[in-house]
Each structure stands twice: as structure tokens, then as C-alpha cells.
mmCIF file of C-alpha atoms and ligand atoms in Angstrom:
data_model
loop_
_atom_site.group_PDB
_atom_site.id
_atom_site.type_symbol
_atom_site.label_atom_id
_atom_site.label_comp_id
_atom_site.label_asym_id
_atom_site.label_seq_id
_atom_site.Cartn_x
_atom_site.Cartn_y
_atom_site.Cartn_z
ATOM 1 C CA MET A 1 0.000 0.000 0.000
ATOM 2 C CA ASN A 2 1.200 3.491 -0.864
ATOM 3 C CA THR A 3 1.137 5.906 2.100
ATOM 4 C CA GLU A 4 0.558 9.603 1.393
ATOM 5 C CA ILE A 5 1.070 12.523 3.778
ATOM 6 C CA LYS A 6 -1.544 15.226 3.069
ATOM 7 C CA ILE A 7 -2.184 18.639 4.629
ATOM 8 C CA ALA A 8 -4.927 17.943 7.185
ATOM 9 C CA LYS A 9 -7.267 20.766 6.245
ATOM 10 C CA ASP A 10 -7.276 19.729 2.564
ATOM 11 C CA CYS A 11 -8.192 16.062 2.973
ATOM 12 C CA ILE A 12 -10.944 15.925 5.602
ATOM 13 C CA ASP A 13 -13.735 14.909 3.191
ATOM 14 C CA GLU A 14 -11.548 12.289 1.524
ATOM 15 C CA CYS A 15 -10.501 10.859 4.895
ATOM 16 C CA ALA A 16 -14.071 10.843 6.208
ATOM 17 C CA SER A 17 -15.158 8.698 3.249
ATOM 18 C CA ARG A 18 -12.186 6.412 3.737
ATOM 19 C CA ILE A 19 -13.236 5.900 7.376
ATOM 20 C CA LEU A 20 -16.824 5.136 6.326
ATOM 21 C CA ARG A 21 -15.446 2.617 3.775
ATOM 22 C CA GLY A 22 -13.638 0.796 6.593
ATOM 23 C CA GLU A 23 -10.127 2.083 5.899
ATOM 24 C CA LEU A 24 -7.565 3.395 8.408
ATOM 25 C CA VAL A 25 -6.586 7.079 8.569
ATOM 26 C CA VAL A 26 -3.881 8.728 10.697
ATOM 27 C CA PHE A 27 -5.060 12.013 12.226
ATOM 28 C CA PRO A 28 -3.430 14.704 14.384
ATOM 29 C CA THR A 29 -4.425 15.418 17.966
ATOM 30 C CA GLU A 30 -3.033 17.772 20.618
ATOM 31 C CA THR A 31 -1.343 14.833 22.408
ATOM 32 C CA VAL A 32 0.105 12.468 19.771
ATOM 33 C CA TYR A 33 -1.028 11.281 16.314
ATOM 34 C CA GLY A 34 -3.820 8.659 16.273
ATOM 35 C CA LEU A 35 -4.382 5.666 13.958
ATOM 36 C CA GLY A 36 -8.139 5.799 13.464
ATOM 37 C CA ALA A 37 -10.857 3.419 12.301
ATOM 38 C CA ASP A 38 -14.667 3.589 12.429
ATOM 39 C CA ALA A 39 -15.391 2.564 16.030
ATOM 40 C CA TYR A 40 -18.653 0.882 14.931
ATOM 41 C CA ASN A 41 -16.955 -1.271 12.270
ATOM 42 C CA GLU A 42 -15.363 -4.399 13.717
ATOM 43 C CA CYS A 43 -13.504 -5.286 10.555
ATOM 44 C CA ALA A 44 -11.993 -1.780 10.280
ATOM 45 C CA VAL A 45 -10.954 -1.808 13.951
ATOM 46 C CA ASN A 46 -9.191 -5.143 13.504
ATOM 47 C CA LYS A 47 -6.982 -3.529 10.857
ATOM 48 C CA ILE A 48 -5.529 -1.273 13.581
ATOM 49 C CA PHE A 49 -4.179 -4.259 15.521
ATOM 50 C CA VAL A 50 -2.609 -5.685 12.358
ATOM 51 C CA ALA A 51 -1.050 -2.373 11.249
ATOM 52 C CA LYS A 52 0.496 -1.700 14.661
ATOM 53 C CA GLY A 53 1.320 -5.277 15.624
ATOM 54 C CA ARG A 54 -0.715 -4.541 18.754
ATOM 55 C CA PRO A 55 -1.758 -7.273 21.201
ATOM 56 C CA GLN A 56 -5.545 -7.902 21.000
ATOM 57 C CA ASP A 57 -5.889 -7.597 24.788
ATOM 58 C CA ASN A 58 -5.068 -3.879 24.763
ATOM 59 C CA PRO A 59 -8.262 -1.790 24.396
ATOM 60 C CA LEU A 60 -8.627 1.306 22.188
ATOM 61 C CA ILE A 61 -9.869 4.788 23.046
ATOM 62 C CA VAL A 62 -12.954 6.039 21.166
ATOM 63 C CA HIS A 63 -12.621 9.642 19.947
ATOM 64 C CA ILE A 64 -15.711 11.840 19.648
ATOM 65 C CA SER A 65 -16.315 15.301 18.193
ATOM 66 C CA ASP A 66 -19.135 16.436 20.460
ATOM 67 C CA ILE A 67 -20.038 15.617 24.069
ATOM 68 C CA ASP A 68 -23.508 14.410 23.048
ATOM 69 C CA GLU A 69 -21.916 11.545 21.106
ATOM 70 C CA VAL A 70 -20.913 9.929 24.402
ATOM 71 C CA LYS A 71 -24.492 8.602 24.649
ATOM 72 C CA ASP A 72 -23.856 6.401 21.590
ATOM 73 C CA ILE A 73 -20.643 5.013 23.046
ATOM 74 C CA ALA A 74 -21.413 4.554 26.726
ATOM 75 C CA VAL A 75 -24.240 3.758 29.171
ATOM 76 C CA ASP A 76 -24.859 4.608 32.857
ATOM 77 C CA ILE A 77 -22.823 7.791 32.434
ATOM 78 C CA PRO A 78 -22.235 9.432 35.843
ATOM 79 C CA ASP A 79 -22.787 13.173 36.337
ATOM 80 C CA SER A 80 -19.089 13.528 37.099
ATOM 81 C CA PHE A 81 -18.375 12.739 33.439
ATOM 82 C CA TYR A 82 -20.272 15.839 32.344
ATOM 83 C CA THR A 83 -18.605 18.015 34.979
ATOM 84 C CA LEU A 84 -15.209 16.784 33.818
ATOM 85 C CA ALA A 85 -16.178 17.257 30.181
ATOM 86 C CA GLU A 86 -17.178 20.850 30.794
ATOM 87 C CA LYS A 87 -13.755 21.613 32.178
ATOM 88 C CA PHE A 88 -11.385 19.371 30.197
ATOM 89 C CA MET A 89 -13.041 18.498 26.884
ATOM 90 C CA PRO A 90 -11.913 18.983 24.253
ATOM 91 C CA GLY A 91 -8.510 18.207 25.742
ATOM 92 C CA PRO A 92 -5.962 15.592 26.818
ATOM 93 C CA LEU A 93 -8.293 13.529 29.045
ATOM 94 C CA THR A 94 -9.713 10.042 28.382
ATOM 95 C CA VAL A 95 -12.525 8.832 30.614
ATOM 96 C CA ILE A 96 -13.364 5.149 31.079
ATOM 97 C CA LEU A 97 -17.118 4.445 31.147
ATOM 98 C CA LYS A 98 -19.412 1.420 30.714
ATOM 99 C CA LYS A 99 -19.593 0.527 27.030
ATOM 100 C CA SER A 100 -22.797 0.584 24.957
ATOM 101 C CA ASP A 101 -23.890 -2.263 22.658
ATOM 102 C CA LYS A 102 -22.893 -0.191 19.634
ATOM 103 C CA ILE A 103 -19.195 -0.571 20.462
ATOM 104 C CA PRO A 104 -17.796 -3.921 19.323
ATOM 105 C CA TYR A 105 -15.728 -5.954 21.771
ATOM 106 C CA CYS A 106 -12.616 -5.723 19.602
ATOM 107 C CA VAL A 107 -12.472 -2.004 20.593
ATOM 108 C CA THR A 108 -12.601 -2.776 24.315
ATOM 109 C CA ALA A 109 -10.465 -5.945 24.178
ATOM 110 C CA GLY A 110 -13.448 -7.978 25.325
ATOM 111 C CA GLY A 111 -14.163 -5.750 28.330
ATOM 112 C CA GLU A 112 -17.368 -3.993 29.403
ATOM 113 C CA THR A 113 -15.750 -0.546 29.610
ATOM 114 C CA VAL A 114 -14.713 1.956 26.956
ATOM 115 C CA GLY A 115 -12.326 4.920 26.931
ATOM 116 C CA VAL A 116 -13.870 8.141 25.579
ATOM 117 C CA ARG A 117 -11.924 11.213 24.525
ATOM 118 C CA MET A 118 -12.677 14.435 22.623
ATOM 119 C CA PRO A 119 -9.422 15.656 21.050
ATOM 120 C CA ASP A 120 -8.604 19.351 20.943
ATOM 121 C CA ASN A 121 -7.703 19.466 17.267
ATOM 122 C CA VAL A 122 -10.136 21.002 14.784
ATOM 123 C CA TYR A 123 -9.186 18.663 11.924
ATOM 124 C CA ALA A 124 -9.594 15.575 14.072
ATOM 125 C CA ARG A 125 -13.015 16.709 15.259
ATOM 126 C CA GLU A 126 -14.111 17.685 11.747
ATOM 127 C CA LEU A 127 -13.064 14.236 10.496
ATOM 128 C CA ILE A 128 -15.077 12.546 13.261
ATOM 129 C CA ARG A 129 -18.071 14.842 12.671
ATOM 130 C CA LYS A 130 -18.111 13.905 8.980
ATOM 131 C CA SER A 131 -17.726 10.159 9.600
ATOM 132 C CA HIS A 132 -18.135 8.270 12.883
ATOM 133 C CA PRO A 133 -16.477 8.158 16.303
ATOM 134 C CA LEU A 134 -12.942 6.846 15.804
ATOM 135 C CA ALA A 135 -11.308 4.006 17.682
ATOM 136 C CA ALA A 136 -7.667 5.038 17.748
ATOM 137 C CA PRO A 137 -4.426 4.209 19.497
ATOM 138 C CA SER A 138 -1.252 6.232 19.044
ATOM 139 C CA ALA A 139 -0.025 5.892 15.428
ATOM 140 C CA ASN A 140 3.211 4.006 16.120
ATOM 141 C CA ARG A 141 4.301 0.398 15.831
ATOM 142 C CA SER A 142 3.374 -1.336 19.082
ATOM 143 C CA LYS A 143 5.937 -0.575 21.830
ATOM 144 C CA HIS A 144 7.808 2.083 19.848
ATOM 145 C CA ILE A 145 7.859 5.825 20.686
ATOM 146 C CA SER A 146 4.554 7.648 20.094
ATOM 147 C CA PRO A 147 4.540 10.049 17.115
ATOM 148 C CA THR A 148 4.252 13.819 17.517
ATOM 149 C CA THR A 149 4.800 14.680 13.824
ATOM 150 C CA ALA A 150 3.509 13.237 10.530
ATOM 151 C CA ALA A 151 7.111 12.265 9.698
ATOM 152 C CA HIS A 152 7.363 10.124 12.861
ATOM 153 C CA VAL A 153 4.202 8.287 11.758
ATOM 154 C CA TYR A 154 5.531 7.788 8.238
ATOM 155 C CA GLU A 155 8.741 6.175 9.499
ATOM 156 C CA ASP A 156 6.779 3.671 11.584
ATOM 157 C CA LEU A 157 3.658 2.931 9.531
ATOM 158 C CA LYS A 158 4.462 3.540 5.861
ATOM 159 C CA GLY A 159 2.784 0.870 3.747
ATOM 160 C CA GLU A 160 0.193 0.176 6.488
ATOM 161 C CA VAL A 161 -2.175 3.125 6.012
ATOM 162 C CA PRO A 162 -3.287 5.063 2.886
ATOM 163 C CA VAL A 163 -3.272 8.606 4.313
ATOM 164 C CA ILE A 164 -1.531 10.490 7.120
ATOM 165 C CA MET A 165 -3.279 13.819 7.826
ATOM 166 C CA ASP A 166 -0.481 16.273 8.597
ATOM 167 C CA GLY A 167 -1.599 18.774 11.230
ATOM 168 C CA GLY A 168 1.867 19.919 12.328
ATOM 169 C CA ASP A 169 3.481 18.969 15.603
ATOM 170 C CA CYS A 170 1.391 18.017 18.612
ATOM 171 C CA ARG A 171 0.978 20.767 21.208
ATOM 172 C CA VAL A 172 1.094 18.643 24.381
ATOM 173 C CA GLY A 173 3.484 15.900 23.269
ATOM 174 C CA ILE A 174 2.523 12.953 25.531
ATOM 175 C CA GLU A 175 -0.629 10.822 25.541
ATOM 176 C CA SER A 176 -3.833 11.774 27.362
ATOM 177 C CA THR A 177 -4.511 11.193 31.041
ATOM 178 C CA VAL A 178 -6.691 8.066 31.405
ATOM 179 C CA LEU A 179 -9.235 8.316 34.245
ATOM 180 C CA ASP A 180 -11.430 5.347 35.166
ATOM 181 C CA LEU A 181 -14.872 6.486 36.317
ATOM 182 C CA THR A 182 -16.154 2.916 36.625
ATOM 183 C CA ALA A 183 -13.938 2.274 39.675
ATOM 184 C CA ASP A 184 -15.261 2.955 43.199
ATOM 185 C CA VAL A 185 -12.908 5.899 43.420
ATOM 186 C CA PRO A 186 -12.035 7.690 40.129
ATOM 187 C CA THR A 187 -8.655 6.205 39.275
ATOM 188 C CA ILE A 188 -5.839 7.543 37.134
ATOM 189 C CA LEU A 189 -4.665 4.641 34.992
ATOM 190 C CA ARG A 190 -2.210 6.736 32.984
ATOM 191 C CA PRO A 191 -0.921 10.175 34.058
ATOM 192 C CA GLY A 192 -0.905 13.003 31.519
ATOM 193 C CA ALA A 193 -1.238 16.753 31.104
ATOM 194 C CA VAL A 194 -4.517 16.767 33.043
ATOM 195 C CA THR A 195 -2.985 16.057 36.461
ATOM 196 C CA ALA A 196 -4.389 14.540 39.664
ATOM 197 C CA ASP A 197 -4.554 18.003 41.251
ATOM 198 C CA MET A 198 -6.611 19.339 38.364
ATOM 199 C CA LEU A 199 -8.990 16.359 38.583
ATOM 200 C CA LEU A 200 -9.303 16.574 42.360
ATOM 201 C CA ASP A 201 -10.872 19.980 42.015
ATOM 202 C CA ILE A 202 -13.764 18.384 40.161
ATOM 203 C CA VAL A 203 -14.221 14.825 41.416
ATOM 204 C CA GLY A 204 -13.119 15.333 45.022
ATOM 205 C CA LYS A 205 -11.325 11.990 45.302
ATOM 206 C CA VAL A 206 -8.842 10.397 42.909
ATOM 207 C CA SER A 207 -6.834 7.270 43.235
ATOM 208 C CA VAL A 208 -3.433 7.859 41.677
ATOM 209 C CA ASN A 209 -1.752 5.302 39.535
ATOM 210 C CA GLY A 210 0.701 4.166 42.240
ATOM 211 C CA LYS A 211 -0.938 0.934 43.316
ATOM 212 C CA VAL A 212 -0.217 -2.079 41.175
ATOM 213 C CA ILE A 213 -3.833 -3.210 41.278
ATOM 214 C CA LYS A 214 -4.914 0.013 39.534
ATOM 215 C CA VAL A 215 -2.130 -0.034 36.969
ATOM 216 C CA ALA A 216 -3.075 -3.523 35.862
ATOM 217 C CA LYS A 217 -6.540 -2.314 34.801
ATOM 218 C CA ALA A 218 -5.063 -0.407 31.852
ATOM 219 C CA PRO A 219 -3.782 -3.490 30.062
ATOM 220 C CA GLY A 220 -1.510 -1.407 27.849
ATOM 221 C CA MET A 221 0.502 -0.343 30.870
ATOM 222 C CA LYS A 222 2.020 -3.766 31.429
ATOM 223 C CA TYR A 223 4.020 -3.679 28.190
ATOM 224 C CA THR A 224 7.338 -1.914 27.763
ATOM 225 C CA HIS A 225 6.185 1.160 25.936
ATOM 226 C CA TYR A 226 7.376 4.311 24.262
ATOM 227 C CA ALA A 227 10.754 2.658 23.901
ATOM 228 C CA PRO A 228 13.528 3.816 21.556
ATOM 229 C CA VAL A 229 15.325 1.062 19.632
ATOM 230 C CA VAL A 230 18.687 1.837 21.303
ATOM 231 C CA GLU A 231 19.673 1.447 24.961
ATOM 232 C CA THR A 232 18.175 4.235 27.080
ATOM 233 C CA VAL A 233 18.685 5.258 30.709
ATOM 234 C CA CYS A 234 17.324 7.956 32.984
ATOM 235 C CA ALA A 235 19.855 10.105 34.909
ATOM 236 C CA THR A 236 18.752 11.303 38.347
ATOM 237 C CA SER A 237 20.962 14.395 38.107
ATOM 238 C CA ILE A 238 22.909 16.175 35.404
ATOM 239 C CA ASP A 239 26.157 15.188 37.136
ATOM 240 C CA SER A 240 25.293 11.505 36.883
ATOM 241 C CA ALA A 241 24.247 12.082 33.249
ATOM 242 C CA VAL A 242 27.654 13.568 32.465
ATOM 243 C CA ALA A 243 29.519 10.792 34.330
ATOM 244 C CA GLU A 244 27.493 8.122 32.515
ATOM 245 C CA TYR A 245 28.135 9.874 29.197
ATOM 246 C CA ASP A 246 31.897 9.891 29.726
ATOM 247 C CA LYS A 247 31.918 6.219 30.698
ATOM 248 C CA ALA A 248 29.793 5.311 27.651
ATOM 249 C CA ALA A 249 31.930 7.442 25.324
ATOM 250 C CA SER A 250 35.080 5.655 26.504
ATOM 251 C CA GLN A 251 33.357 2.380 25.527
ATOM 252 C CA ASN A 252 32.500 3.812 22.071
ATOM 253 C CA LYS A 253 28.755 3.588 22.759
ATOM 254 C CA ARG A 254 28.045 6.899 20.933
ATOM 255 C CA PRO A 255 26.051 8.474 23.790
ATOM 256 C CA VAL A 256 23.807 11.535 23.801
ATOM 257 C CA ILE A 257 22.364 13.524 26.695
ATOM 258 C CA VAL A 258 18.700 14.535 26.334
ATOM 259 C CA ALA A 259 18.224 17.459 28.735
ATOM 260 C CA ARG A 260 16.917 20.965 29.224
ATOM 261 C CA ASP A 261 18.899 24.008 28.084
ATOM 262 C CA ILE A 262 19.841 25.027 31.634
ATOM 263 C CA TYR A 263 22.453 22.283 31.518
ATOM 264 C CA ARG A 264 24.182 23.416 28.303
ATOM 265 C CA ASP A 265 27.249 24.547 30.264
ATOM 266 C CA LYS A 266 27.538 21.346 32.275
ATOM 267 C CA VAL A 267 27.098 19.203 29.175
ATOM 268 C CA GLY A 268 29.705 21.282 27.356
ATOM 269 C CA GLU A 269 31.022 19.780 24.118
ATOM 270 C CA ARG A 270 29.246 16.462 24.639
ATOM 271 C CA ASN A 271 26.316 15.544 22.334
ATOM 272 C CA GLN A 272 23.060 17.023 23.629
ATOM 273 C CA ILE A 273 19.499 17.153 22.354
ATOM 274 C CA SER A 274 17.630 20.059 23.893
ATOM 275 C CA LEU A 275 14.306 19.699 25.673
ATOM 276 C CA GLY A 276 13.767 23.471 25.968
ATOM 277 C CA ILE A 277 13.289 25.254 29.254
ATOM 278 C CA THR A 278 10.007 24.539 31.061
ATOM 279 C CA ALA A 279 8.239 21.293 31.998
ATOM 280 C CA GLN A 280 5.794 22.056 29.159
ATOM 281 C CA ASP A 281 8.709 22.324 26.712
ATOM 282 C CA TYR A 282 10.205 19.104 28.053
ATOM 283 C CA THR A 283 6.880 17.280 27.520
ATOM 284 C CA HIS A 284 6.315 18.803 24.093
ATOM 285 C CA ASN A 285 9.825 17.871 22.901
ATOM 286 C CA ILE A 286 10.551 14.511 24.556
ATOM 287 C CA TYR A 287 9.243 12.122 21.877
ATOM 288 C CA ASN A 288 10.790 14.091 19.029
ATOM 289 C CA ALA A 289 14.099 14.104 20.903
ATOM 290 C CA LEU A 290 13.907 10.317 21.316
ATOM 291 C CA HIS A 291 13.062 9.834 17.633
ATOM 292 C CA ILE A 292 16.175 11.836 16.685
ATOM 293 C CA ALA A 293 18.361 10.256 19.359
ATOM 294 C CA GLU A 294 17.664 6.658 18.336
ATOM 295 C CA LYS A 295 18.556 7.467 14.724
ATOM 296 C CA GLU A 296 21.768 9.351 15.371
ATOM 297 C CA TYR A 297 23.221 7.856 18.550
ATOM 298 C CA GLY A 298 23.893 4.505 20.194
ATOM 299 C CA TYR A 299 23.060 5.247 23.842
ATOM 300 C CA ILE A 300 20.478 7.698 25.220
ATOM 301 C CA ILE A 301 20.794 9.370 28.633
ATOM 302 C CA ILE A 302 17.685 11.338 29.641
ATOM 303 C CA GLU A 303 17.566 13.992 32.348
ATOM 304 C CA GLU A 304 15.077 13.172 35.123
ATOM 305 C CA LEU A 305 12.582 15.859 36.166
ATOM 306 C CA HIS A 306 11.725 16.058 39.846
ATOM 307 C CA GLY A 307 8.320 17.311 40.912
ATOM 308 C CA ALA A 308 4.619 16.484 40.867
ATOM 309 C CA GLY A 309 2.066 17.360 38.190
ATOM 310 C CA LEU A 310 3.214 17.462 34.571
ATOM 311 C CA GLU A 311 6.771 16.568 35.638
ATOM 312 C CA ALA A 312 5.506 13.287 37.110
ATOM 313 C CA SER A 313 3.383 12.557 34.017
ATOM 314 C CA VAL A 314 6.260 12.949 31.602
ATOM 315 C CA MET A 315 8.570 10.946 33.917
ATOM 316 C CA ASN A 316 6.074 8.085 33.621
ATOM 317 C CA ARG A 317 6.937 7.969 29.875
ATOM 318 C CA VAL A 318 10.687 8.458 30.413
ATOM 319 C CA GLU A 319 10.786 5.568 32.890
ATOM 320 C CA LYS A 320 9.089 3.347 30.330
ATOM 321 C CA ALA A 321 11.490 4.475 27.596
ATOM 322 C CA ALA A 322 14.383 3.577 29.905
ATOM 323 C CA GLY A 323 12.770 0.288 30.960
ATOM 324 C CA GLY A 324 13.212 1.500 34.566
ATOM 325 C CA LYS A 325 17.018 1.864 34.221
ATOM 326 C CA ARG A 326 18.484 4.716 36.307
ATOM 327 C CA VAL A 327 22.002 6.081 36.658
HETATM 328 O O1 TXA B 401 -3.562 10.838 23.794
HETATM 329 C C1 TXA B 401 -4.016 9.717 23.577
HETATM 330 O O2 TXA B 401 -4.707 9.104 24.408
HETATM 331 C C2 TXA B 401 -3.691 9.069 22.219
HETATM 332 C C3 TXA B 401 -4.412 9.881 21.120
HETATM 333 C C4 TXA B 401 -4.270 9.256 19.760
HETATM 334 O O3 TXA B 401 -5.751 10.057 21.471
HETATM 335 N N1 TXA B 401 -4.099 7.695 22.210
HETATM 336 C C5 TXA B 401 -3.432 6.725 22.875
HETATM 337 O O4 TXA B 401 -3.942 5.452 22.675
HETATM 338 O O5 TXA B 401 -2.462 6.949 23.570
HETATM 339 P P1 TXA B 401 -3.150 4.126 23.096
HETATM 340 O O6 TXA B 401 -3.992 3.026 22.587
HETATM 341 O O7 TXA B 401 -1.771 4.201 22.582
HETATM 342 O O8 TXA B 401 -3.208 4.122 24.661
HETATM 343 C C6 TXA B 401 -4.461 3.965 25.324
HETATM 344 C C7 TXA B 401 -4.262 3.483 26.746
HETATM 345 C C8 TXA B 401 -3.733 2.054 26.810
HETATM 346 O O9 TXA B 401 -2.829 1.948 27.891
HETATM 347 C C9 TXA B 401 -5.002 1.239 27.075
HETATM 348 O O10 TXA B 401 -4.740 0.035 27.747
HETATM 349 C C10 TXA B 401 -5.827 2.206 27.931
HETATM 350 O O11 TXA B 401 -5.537 3.486 27.392
HETATM 351 N N2 TXA B 401 -7.265 1.941 27.761
HETATM 352 C C11 TXA B 401 -8.032 2.111 26.663
HETATM 353 N N3 TXA B 401 -9.292 1.697 26.876
HETATM 354 C C12 TXA B 401 -9.335 1.249 28.157
HETATM 355 C C13 TXA B 401 -10.339 0.667 28.986
HETATM 356 N N4 TXA B 401 -11.578 0.470 28.552
HETATM 357 N N5 TXA B 401 -9.996 0.339 30.254
HETATM 358 C C14 TXA B 401 -8.755 0.533 30.727
HETATM 359 N N6 TXA B 401 -7.753 1.066 29.985
HETATM 360 C C15 TXA B 401 -8.036 1.416 28.727
HETATM 361 MG MG1 MG B 402 0.250 4.013 22.440
#
């Protein structure tokens, strides 16, 4: 199959008809790019698992263009969903609800719950409005780094999908927060840019993704994820990053330090990929930095961020990229 990258705003009608014909389309969102299929079409949804090499036991998020559409996707919707939606939708929040009969079990990996999200990207929402709600995971090969540009998607999925809608780079840069509203206490299954503190304001009580029993409910979380193809470690301080770099360089491992600009002086002449200045910059840039690093270097050393909120969310991805390895 030939894969074409097209400017998002120019191909919405074409992509909407492709979706309704049961084809896959890659679309931009504010978090990462999504690999979409008609959420009501079982055969189309199955193509996602084949294209990504994704295990069938990992459920997909359903993307909607309007809050009212949630009634087609889910049943027994609690009031807290609507309160959350008012504040965070469209935006980087996925809410787990009880699934409706309209959603095939291949979307939910056989489960009775479904993830619902309204992306904050006009082209994505226009595409959904003109077709159907889209079941979509991140548009990368299973276990590889999530894509934040159309070029990242092309490298991973060329030949697997007819069209990639190019909407520029993704504003947030890491995947949405996943919040389970079917649990006794609303539970964060995956941290993201909508943080526990922000959610607490609305739902009063949140169980944070620290306890193993909660983590296991997002089946995708048990796989090594977001991983570059070369060895990657997380450095707890810039001094340990520099020491690790020098050791790796002496072993000809072709290392690179992925860190914020404040450490330019400490890193000196060593190879560095910049993550910008703020925690927002760090989050926005991290996946692109890893895409570049794995192509150009042999060993990736990532600066750890300390702190709660967005810092903790992005560290969740860095730890996965490093497979838990710290220096
Ligand atoms: O930002 C995002 O969420 C992106 C964009 C494309 O929307 N999507 C994304 O999808 O990251 P994916 O499939 O790569 O990750 C979805 C995560 C997985 O860990 C999956 O196990 C979990 O959400 N998930 C989906 N549906 C679930 C459900 N019904 N119950 C528990 N976890 C669920
Ligand atoms: Mg993913």
C-alpha cells in the first residue's frame, strides 16, 4: 500500500469517506497522532491491531467530536463525566465508562468498559463529525515511541495506512490522562497533562496510579512502551548524566544527553538534544528528541525531572522508555 502525507485541512472529506469505507486514517491530535478506524466497524478496527502489531488484549480509546456523542458510546454515564467534560473536553483527558452495545468488543479488548476522549484538534473533530467516532491508538508500531509529527508516523507505519493527515506537531506531546470512572474511586490509569490536582478539584477523590492493582486495569501499561530502539537510561541528576556519558563514550557507545537548556554549560562539548526550558517544553519535545536520538546515537541518557504534576506525568513515559534503568 502506498502511504501519502496530506495537509490535514485539505483532505478531511476524503478521509471521512475512507473511514466510512472501513479504511484506516492517521489524524493529528493535541497529544500524539492517532491511527483511526470507524469505532462501529469491527472489521476496520481489527486492521488497527494488524497495522500496529498490537496485542488484541489492549483496548482502544474512542474519539468523539461532540459531548452528546458519548451517549452512543457509553451507558450509565455518571454526572461527574459531564462536569469533567465541561472543564477538560476537548482536551488531553480520556474517561473510562461502561460501554454501549454499539461498540464492538474488539475495541474494548473484550471488556465492558470503553475509553472516551474528545481531542482538541479542529481537523480531528471535523473528520469525526463527517464520519463516525474513531477508535484510535497512538499511530506508532506497538511498543515504539509515540509520534508527535507526521514524519514520525511515516517512518513507523508507511505501507500500512493510505493517508496520514499532517496537522503539524502536537501541542502537548505525551498521551492523554486516562481516568477510570467505573472504579469505586475515580482512578488515574495513565498520568498526563490533566494532572491529579486538576482532577481533584472536580471529582473530590482520585486514586493515583501508584498501586499495582490500579495499573493492571489499563492493560496497555504492562508492556514496555514508548521505547527507543537503542539502549536508554534515565539520569537522576545532570552530574550523573555527564559521568554516565563519559563512561559510555570511553566504551565507544556513541552516547547523547537529552536534557533541558539550563544544563548546556555542564554538558559542554558532549552531544546534547535540547528539551527546551520549562516542563511544558520538556513534555512537548521529549518524543521528538527520542526519535532523533535513536537514529543518530547509540546510547540515550535522559535527564530526570523532579516534581509532581506534569513533571511526574512525563517521567512516567521516560521511565518506560528507559525500561526503569536509572544512573
Ligand atoms: O492521547 C491519547 O490518548 C492518544 C491519542 C491518539 O488520542 N491515544 C493513545 O492510545 O495513547 P493508546 O492506545 O496508545 O493508549 C491507550 C491506553 C492504553 O494503555 C489502554 O490500555 C488504555 O488506554 N485503555 C483504553 N481503553 C481502556 C479501557 N476500557 N480500560 C482501561 N484502559 C483502557
Ligand atoms: Mg500508544
